[in-house]
PDB file of C-alpha atoms in Angstrom:
ATOM      1  CA  MET A 811     -22.601  42.091  29.567  1.00 46.00           C
ATOM      2  CA  LYS A 812     -25.703  41.601  27.495  1.00 47.00           C
ATOM      3  CA  ALA A 813     -23.617  40.504  24.497  1.00 48.00           C
ATOM      4  CA  GLY A 814     -21.744  38.030  26.692  1.00 48.00           C
ATOM      5  CA  ARG A 815     -24.958  36.454  27.917  1.00 49.00           C
ATOM      6  CA  GLN A 816     -26.154  36.190  24.329  1.00 48.00           C
ATOM      7  CA  ARG A 817     -22.960  34.421  23.255  1.00 45.00           C
ATOM      8  CA  ILE A 818     -23.285  31.946  26.121  1.00 42.00           C
ATOM      9  CA  HIS A 819     -26.930  31.336  25.296  1.00 45.00           C
ATOM     10  CA  THR A 820     -26.326  30.641  21.611  1.00 44.00           C
ATOM     11  CA  SER A 821     -23.438  28.295  22.341  1.00 45.00           C
ATOM     12  CA  ILE A 822     -25.678  25.908  24.289  1.00 47.00           C
ATOM     13  CA  PRO A 823     -27.507  23.462  21.968  1.00 46.00           C
ATOM     14  CA  SER A 824     -31.269  23.528  22.255  1.00 49.00           C
ATOM     15  CA  LEU A 825     -33.352  20.510  23.222  1.00 40.00           C
ATOM     16  CA  ASP A 826     -34.779  20.403  19.697  1.00 46.00           C
ATOM     17  CA  ASP A 827     -31.259  20.197  18.238  1.00 45.00           C
ATOM     18  CA  GLU A 828     -30.355  17.357  20.601  1.00 38.00           C
ATOM     19  CA  LEU A 829     -33.518  15.436  19.753  1.00 36.00           C
ATOM     20  CA  LYS A 830     -32.883  15.966  16.043  1.00 45.00           C
ATOM     21  CA  THR A 831     -29.325  14.627  16.397  1.00 43.00           C
ATOM     22  CA  MET A 832     -30.587  11.597  18.347  1.00 36.00           C
ATOM     23  CA  ASN A 833     -33.254  10.876  15.734  1.00 50.00           C
ATOM     24  CA  GLU A 834     -30.739  11.116  12.886  1.00 51.00           C
ATOM     25  CA  ALA A 835     -28.410   8.713  14.711  1.00 53.00           C
ATOM     26  CA  ALA A 836     -31.258   6.255  15.306  1.00 77.00           C
ATOM     27  CA  THR A 837     -32.504   6.141  11.706  1.00 83.00           C
ATOM     28  CA  GLU A 838     -31.125   5.018   8.373  1.00 90.00           C
ATOM     29  CA  TYR A 839     -32.087   6.131   4.860  1.00 93.00           C
ATOM     30  CA  VAL A 840     -33.374   2.975   3.170  1.00 95.00           C
ATOM     31  CA  TRP A 841     -36.001   3.613   0.489  1.00 96.00           C
ATOM     32  CA  ASP A 842     -34.875   5.870  -2.341  1.00 97.00           C
ATOM     33  CA  PRO A 843     -37.354   8.312  -3.959  1.00 97.00           C
ATOM     34  CA  LEU A 844     -37.979   6.127  -7.028  1.00 97.00           C
ATOM     35  CA  VAL A 845     -38.866   3.086  -4.922  1.00 97.00           C
ATOM     36  CA  ARG A 846     -41.277   5.190  -2.882  1.00 97.00           C
ATOM     37  CA  LEU A 847     -42.878   6.752  -5.964  1.00 98.00           C
ATOM     38  CA  PHE A 848     -43.177   3.332  -7.571  1.00 98.00           C
ATOM     39  CA  HIS A 849     -44.887   1.936  -4.490  1.00 97.00           C
ATOM     40  CA  TRP A 850     -47.537   4.627  -4.078  1.00 97.00           C
ATOM     41  CA  ILE A 851     -48.275   5.086  -7.788  1.00 98.00           C
ATOM     42  CA  LEU A 852     -48.652   1.321  -8.079  1.00 98.00           C
ATOM     43  CA  VAL A 853     -51.113   1.351  -5.173  1.00 97.00           C
ATOM     44  CA  ALA A 854     -53.165   4.076  -6.865  1.00 97.00           C
ATOM     45  CA  THR A 855     -53.172   2.500 -10.322  1.00 97.00           C
ATOM     46  CA  PHE A 856     -54.037  -0.953  -8.956  1.00 97.00           C
ATOM     47  CA  ILE A 857     -57.013   0.503  -7.093  1.00 96.00           C
ATOM     48  CA  ILE A 858     -58.149   2.276 -10.278  1.00 95.00           C
ATOM     49  CA  ALA A 859     -57.760  -0.903 -12.331  1.00 95.00           C
ATOM     50  CA  TRP A 860     -59.670  -2.956  -9.778  1.00 93.00           C
ATOM     51  CA  LEU A 861     -62.529  -0.478  -9.380  1.00 93.00           C
ATOM     52  CA  THR A 862     -63.032   0.149 -13.097  1.00 91.00           C
ATOM     53  CA  GLY A 863     -62.928  -3.496 -14.205  1.00 81.00           C
ATOM     54  CA  ASP A 864     -64.997  -4.132 -17.327  1.00 71.00           C
ATOM     55  CA  ASP A 865     -67.335  -1.218 -16.666  1.00 78.00           C
ATOM     56  CA  TRP A 866     -64.983   1.616 -17.668  1.00 86.00           C
ATOM     57  CA  LEU A 867     -62.632   0.242 -20.283  1.00 85.00           C
ATOM     58  CA  ASP A 868     -60.599   3.394 -20.964  1.00 88.00           C
ATOM     59  CA  PRO A 869     -59.442   4.093 -17.363  1.00 92.00           C
ATOM     60  CA  HIS A 870     -59.028   0.349 -16.795  1.00 93.00           C
ATOM     61  CA  GLN A 871     -56.841   0.105 -19.875  1.00 92.00           C
ATOM     62  CA  PHE A 872     -54.818   3.173 -18.875  1.00 93.00           C
ATOM     63  CA  ALA A 873     -54.259   1.804 -15.367  1.00 95.00           C
ATOM     64  CA  GLY A 874     -53.209  -1.555 -16.791  1.00 95.00           C
ATOM     65  CA  TYR A 875     -50.601  -0.033 -19.082  1.00 95.00           C
ATOM     66  CA  ALA A 876     -49.342   2.118 -16.204  1.00 97.00           C
ATOM     67  CA  ILE A 877     -48.992  -0.943 -13.975  1.00 97.00           C
ATOM     68  CA  GLY A 878     -47.105  -2.768 -16.716  1.00 96.00           C
ATOM     69  CA  GLY A 879     -44.693   0.136 -17.087  1.00 97.00           C
ATOM     70  CA  LEU A 880     -44.214   0.379 -13.336  1.00 98.00           C
ATOM     71  CA  VAL A 881     -43.456  -3.330 -13.035  1.00 98.00           C
ATOM     72  CA  LEU A 882     -40.901  -3.188 -15.840  1.00 97.00           C
ATOM     73  CA  PHE A 883     -39.272  -0.196 -14.173  1.00 98.00           C
ATOM     74  CA  ARG A 884     -39.124  -2.000 -10.824  1.00 98.00           C
ATOM     75  CA  VAL A 885     -37.535  -5.062 -12.415  1.00 97.00           C
ATOM     76  CA  ALA A 886     -34.839  -2.882 -13.981  1.00 98.00           C
ATOM     77  CA  TRP A 887     -34.381  -0.937 -10.744  1.00 97.00           C
ATOM     78  CA  GLY A 888     -33.953  -4.236  -8.935  1.00 97.00           C
ATOM     79  CA  PHE A 889     -30.672  -4.656 -10.818  1.00 98.00           C
ATOM     80  CA  ILE A 890     -29.348  -1.095 -11.111  1.00 97.00           C
ATOM     81  CA  GLY A 891     -30.930   0.725  -8.167  1.00 96.00           C
ATOM     82  CA  PRO A 892     -29.444   1.478  -4.729  1.00 96.00           C
ATOM     83  CA  ARG A 893     -28.575  -1.322  -2.306  1.00 95.00           C
ATOM     84  CA  HIS A 894     -31.934  -1.931  -0.651  1.00 95.00           C
ATOM     85  CA  ALA A 895     -33.812  -1.668  -3.962  1.00 97.00           C
ATOM     86  CA  ARG A 896     -31.841  -4.506  -5.537  1.00 97.00           C
ATOM     87  CA  PHE A 897     -33.089  -8.081  -5.717  1.00 97.00           C
ATOM     88  CA  ALA A 898     -29.701  -9.245  -4.463  1.00 96.00           C
ATOM     89  CA  ASP A 899     -30.435  -7.493  -1.171  1.00 95.00           C
ATOM     90  CA  PHE A 900     -33.743  -9.190  -0.382  1.00 95.00           C
ATOM     91  CA  VAL A 901     -34.312 -12.314  -2.510  1.00 96.00           C
ATOM     92  CA  ARG A 902     -33.525 -15.292  -0.299  1.00 96.00           C
ATOM     93  CA  PRO A 903     -33.541 -19.105  -0.778  1.00 96.00           C
ATOM     94  CA  PRO A 904     -36.811 -20.888   0.094  1.00 95.00           C
ATOM     95  CA  ARG A 905     -35.296 -22.513   3.193  1.00 96.00           C
ATOM     96  CA  GLU A 906     -34.350 -19.090   4.574  1.00 96.00           C
ATOM     97  CA  VAL A 907     -37.851 -17.771   3.869  1.00 96.00           C
ATOM     98  CA  ALA A 908     -39.373 -20.792   5.633  1.00 96.00           C
ATOM     99  CA  ALA A 909     -37.062 -20.346   8.631  1.00 96.00           C
ATOM    100  CA  TYR A 910     -37.980 -16.662   8.847  1.00 95.00           C
ATOM    101  CA  LEU A 911     -41.713 -17.443   8.736  1.00 95.00           C
ATOM    102  CA  GLY A 912     -41.172 -19.949  11.547  1.00 94.00           C
ATOM    103  CA  ASP A 913     -39.508 -17.234  13.610  1.00 92.00           C
ATOM    104  CA  VAL A 914     -42.399 -14.892  12.845  1.00 92.00           C
ATOM    105  CA  ALA A 915     -44.836 -17.483  14.181  1.00 91.00           C
ATOM    106  CA  LEU A 916     -42.790 -17.688  17.390  1.00 90.00           C
ATOM    107  CA  PHE A 917     -42.575 -13.874  17.612  1.00 89.00           C
ATOM    108  CA  ARG A 918     -38.784 -13.918  17.487  1.00 90.00           C
ATOM    109  CA  ALA A 919     -38.153 -12.856  13.886  1.00 90.00           C
ATOM    110  CA  ARG A 920     -35.003 -10.889  13.205  1.00 91.00           C
ATOM    111  CA  ARG A 921     -35.529  -7.306  12.139  1.00 91.00           C
ATOM    112  CA  TYR A 922     -34.138  -6.258   8.738  1.00 92.00           C
ATOM    113  CA  VAL A 923     -33.411  -2.736   7.551  1.00 91.00           C
ATOM    114  CA  GLY A 924     -34.551  -3.579   4.022  1.00 92.00           C
ATOM    115  CA  HIS A 925     -37.069  -6.249   3.035  1.00 95.00           C
ATOM    116  CA  ASN A 926     -37.076  -9.334   5.226  1.00 95.00           C
ATOM    117  CA  PRO A 927     -36.952 -12.758   3.467  1.00 96.00           C
ATOM    118  CA  ALA A 928     -40.751 -13.137   3.448  1.00 96.00           C
ATOM    119  CA  GLY A 929     -41.194  -9.572   2.250  1.00 95.00           C
ATOM    120  CA  GLY A 930     -38.684 -10.143  -0.528  1.00 96.00           C
ATOM    121  CA  MET A 931     -40.530 -13.264  -1.642  1.00 97.00           C
ATOM    122  CA  MET A 932     -43.789 -11.294  -1.638  1.00 97.00           C
ATOM    123  CA  ILE A 933     -42.271  -8.519  -3.775  1.00 97.00           C
ATOM    124  CA  VAL A 934     -41.188 -11.034  -6.405  1.00 97.00           C
ATOM    125  CA  ALA A 935     -44.581 -12.802  -6.298  1.00 97.00           C
ATOM    126  CA  LEU A 936     -46.427  -9.505  -6.716  1.00 97.00           C
ATOM    127  CA  LEU A 937     -44.251  -8.395  -9.623  1.00 98.00           C
ATOM    128  CA  VAL A 938     -44.766 -11.712 -11.428  1.00 98.00           C
ATOM    129  CA  SER A 939     -48.496 -11.746 -10.721  1.00 97.00           C
ATOM    130  CA  LEU A 940     -48.930  -8.147 -11.855  1.00 97.00           C
ATOM    131  CA  LEU A 941     -46.968  -8.759 -15.041  1.00 97.00           C
ATOM    132  CA  LEU A 942     -49.060 -11.831 -15.881  1.00 97.00           C
ATOM    133  CA  THR A 943     -52.270  -9.951 -15.108  1.00 97.00           C
ATOM    134  CA  VAL A 944     -51.304  -7.075 -17.384  1.00 96.00           C
ATOM    135  CA  GLY A 945     -50.169  -9.461 -20.128  1.00 94.00           C
ATOM    136  CA  SER A 946     -53.415 -11.411 -20.046  1.00 93.00           C
ATOM    137  CA  GLY A 947     -55.329  -8.136 -20.061  1.00 92.00           C
ATOM    138  CA  VAL A 948     -53.485  -6.968 -23.178  1.00 92.00           C
ATOM    139  CA  LEU A 949     -54.280 -10.284 -24.880  1.00 89.00           C
ATOM    140  CA  ALA A 950     -57.939 -10.093 -23.848  1.00 87.00           C
ATOM    141  CA  LEU A 951     -58.191  -6.535 -25.140  1.00 84.00           C
ATOM    142  CA  GLY A 952     -56.678  -7.532 -28.457  1.00 82.00           C
ATOM    143  CA  VAL A 953     -58.728 -10.692 -28.969  1.00 81.00           C
ATOM    144  CA  GLU A 954     -62.092  -9.406 -27.743  1.00 77.00           C
ATOM    145  CA  GLU A 955     -61.942  -5.678 -28.526  1.00 72.00           C
ATOM    146  CA  ALA A 956     -59.390  -5.570 -31.384  1.00 72.00           C
ATOM    147  CA  GLN A 957     -57.483  -2.880 -29.487  1.00 79.00           C
ATOM    148  CA  GLY A 958     -53.997  -2.413 -28.142  1.00 73.00           C
ATOM    149  CA  PRO A 959     -50.726  -4.162 -29.043  1.00 81.00           C
ATOM    150  CA  ALA A 960     -52.493  -7.515 -29.523  1.00 73.00           C
ATOM    151  CA  ALA A 961     -55.239  -6.181 -31.802  1.00 67.00           C
ATOM    152  CA  GLY A 962     -53.975  -8.404 -34.616  1.00 67.00           C
ATOM    153  CA  LEU A 963     -55.199 -11.435 -32.653  1.00 67.00           C
ATOM    154  CA  ALA A 964     -58.848 -10.345 -32.859  1.00 65.00           C
ATOM    155  CA  THR A 965     -59.750 -13.072 -35.342  1.00 64.00           C
ATOM    156  CA  TRP A 966     -57.498 -15.722 -33.821  1.00 63.00           C
ATOM    157  CA  GLY A 967     -59.348 -18.699 -32.360  1.00 55.00           C
ATOM    158  CA  GLY A 968     -62.819 -17.182 -32.225  1.00 58.00           C
ATOM    159  CA  GLY A 969     -64.832 -16.309 -29.137  1.00 70.00           C
ATOM    160  CA  VAL A 970     -63.840 -19.384 -27.122  1.00 76.00           C
ATOM    161  CA  VAL A 971     -60.190 -18.310 -26.947  1.00 77.00           C
ATOM    162  CA  GLY A 972     -61.244 -14.809 -25.964  1.00 76.00           C
ATOM    163  CA  GLU A 973     -63.352 -16.156 -23.111  1.00 82.00           C
ATOM    164  CA  ILE A 974     -60.495 -18.327 -21.870  1.00 87.00           C
ATOM    165  CA  ILE A 975     -58.100 -15.383 -21.904  1.00 87.00           C
ATOM    166  CA  GLU A 976     -60.653 -13.158 -20.177  1.00 88.00           C
ATOM    167  CA  GLU A 977     -61.231 -15.752 -17.459  1.00 91.00           C
ATOM    168  CA  SER A 978     -57.479 -16.118 -17.016  1.00 93.00           C
ATOM    169  CA  HIS A 979     -57.150 -12.353 -16.677  1.00 93.00           C
ATOM    170  CA  GLU A 980     -59.814 -12.239 -13.959  1.00 93.00           C
ATOM    171  CA  LEU A 981     -58.251 -15.189 -12.145  1.00 95.00           C
ATOM    172  CA  LEU A 982     -54.835 -13.549 -12.164  1.00 96.00           C
ATOM    173  CA  ALA A 983     -56.332 -10.250 -10.970  1.00 95.00           C
ATOM    174  CA  ASN A 984     -57.984 -12.045  -8.047  1.00 95.00           C
ATOM    175  CA  LEU A 985     -54.718 -13.821  -7.237  1.00 96.00           C
ATOM    176  CA  THR A 986     -52.926 -10.473  -7.236  1.00 97.00           C
ATOM    177  CA  LEU A 987     -55.526  -9.039  -4.894  1.00 96.00           C
ATOM    178  CA  LEU A 988     -54.989 -11.940  -2.481  1.00 97.00           C
ATOM    179  CA  LEU A 989     -51.246 -11.286  -2.604  1.00 97.00           C
ATOM    180  CA  VAL A 990     -51.895  -7.620  -1.850  1.00 97.00           C
ATOM    181  CA  PHE A 991     -53.944  -8.572   1.222  1.00 97.00           C
ATOM    182  CA  ALA A 992     -51.186 -10.939   2.339  1.00 96.00           C
ATOM    183  CA  HIS A 993     -48.619  -8.191   1.825  1.00 96.00           C
ATOM    184  CA  VAL A 994     -50.611  -5.722   3.918  1.00 96.00           C
ATOM    185  CA  ALA A 995     -51.079  -8.332   6.653  1.00 96.00           C
ATOM    186  CA  GLY A 996     -47.349  -9.036   6.657  1.00 94.00           C
ATOM    187  CA  VAL A 997     -46.546  -5.335   6.947  1.00 95.00           C
ATOM    188  CA  LEU A 998     -48.958  -4.914   9.865  1.00 95.00           C
ATOM    189  CA  LEU A 999     -47.502  -7.968  11.610  1.00 94.00           C
ATOM    190  CA  ALA A1000     -43.963  -6.653  11.158  1.00 92.00           C
ATOM    191  CA  CYS A1001     -45.049  -3.268  12.529  1.00 92.00           C
ATOM    192  CA  LEU A1002     -46.448  -5.027  15.595  1.00 92.00           C
ATOM    193  CA  GLN A1003     -43.480  -7.316  16.192  1.00 91.00           C
ATOM    194  CA  HIS A1004     -40.771  -4.700  15.686  1.00 88.00           C
ATOM    195  CA  ARG A1005     -42.759  -1.685  16.891  1.00 89.00           C
ATOM    196  CA  GLU A1006     -41.997   0.516  13.921  1.00 88.00           C
ATOM    197  CA  ASN A1007     -44.118   2.345  11.373  1.00 92.00           C
ATOM    198  CA  LEU A1008     -43.285   0.759   8.026  1.00 93.00           C
ATOM    199  CA  VAL A1009     -45.907   2.808   6.201  1.00 93.00           C
ATOM    200  CA  ARG A1010     -44.255   6.024   7.330  1.00 94.00           C
ATOM    201  CA  ALA A1011     -40.897   4.609   6.277  1.00 94.00           C
ATOM    202  CA  MET A1012     -42.233   4.173   2.737  1.00 95.00           C
ATOM    203  CA  VAL A1013     -43.185   7.868   2.806  1.00 95.00           C
ATOM    204  CA  THR A1014     -40.032   9.356   4.334  1.00 94.00           C
ATOM    205  CA  GLY A1015     -37.501   6.737   3.205  1.00 94.00           C
ATOM    206  CA  TYR A1016     -36.101   6.377   6.739  1.00 94.00           C
ATOM    207  CA  LYS A1017     -36.254   3.313   9.001  1.00 91.00           C
ATOM    208  CA  LEU A1018     -34.912   2.644  12.465  1.00 83.00           C
ATOM    209  CA  ARG A1019     -31.264   1.652  12.421  1.00 79.00           C
ATOM    210  CA  VAL A1020     -30.175  -1.845  13.442  1.00 68.00           C
ATOM    211  CA  THR A1021     -26.751  -2.896  14.681  1.00 56.00           C
ATOM    212  CA  SER A1022     -26.358  -5.690  12.087  1.00 48.00           C
ATOM    213  CA  HIS A1023     -27.786  -6.244   8.550  1.00 42.00           C
TER     214      HIS A1023
END
């Protein structure tokens, strides 16, 4: 009799099992591990690069090279990675981006599983801005400090050219920072409009499922 009760008890699914099944049905695996690692390592290295600036050249230089490598990886992954990592999945024509931003302003924007059109545009803008910032930093390091891949340019053009490149590097870094702020604001707005935690999604890889993509 005891064994019979035990068999009946174990055959009934627990509440935890039912909740787990419901959660799995309501979510979709979107961000692969490499995209998530890229995102958070890029955040860390950008913070290091910004905080060190001209005061600590070695960590600033290391962070810059790391950012350059990360950007190149992300560009390659945008062509060969999984569906939602690919540029083809989230790069949209300007008119579609403008229409989406109009819907955002009216609080009626469609929810996307991957990047929305504005988010896709921001990803491309950030990648380009980061690449230009790193490139100008490499040139500045070579011209002014005779270090790095562009060290051979140390005597090219004199100090005036070095100052121009350095100013360009700082301008691009500031532009990138503005893009980062805009990106964060866009993420927070999307979290508010669609009532989902996008930061957690970039940690776990899972987002709420939608009926259409």
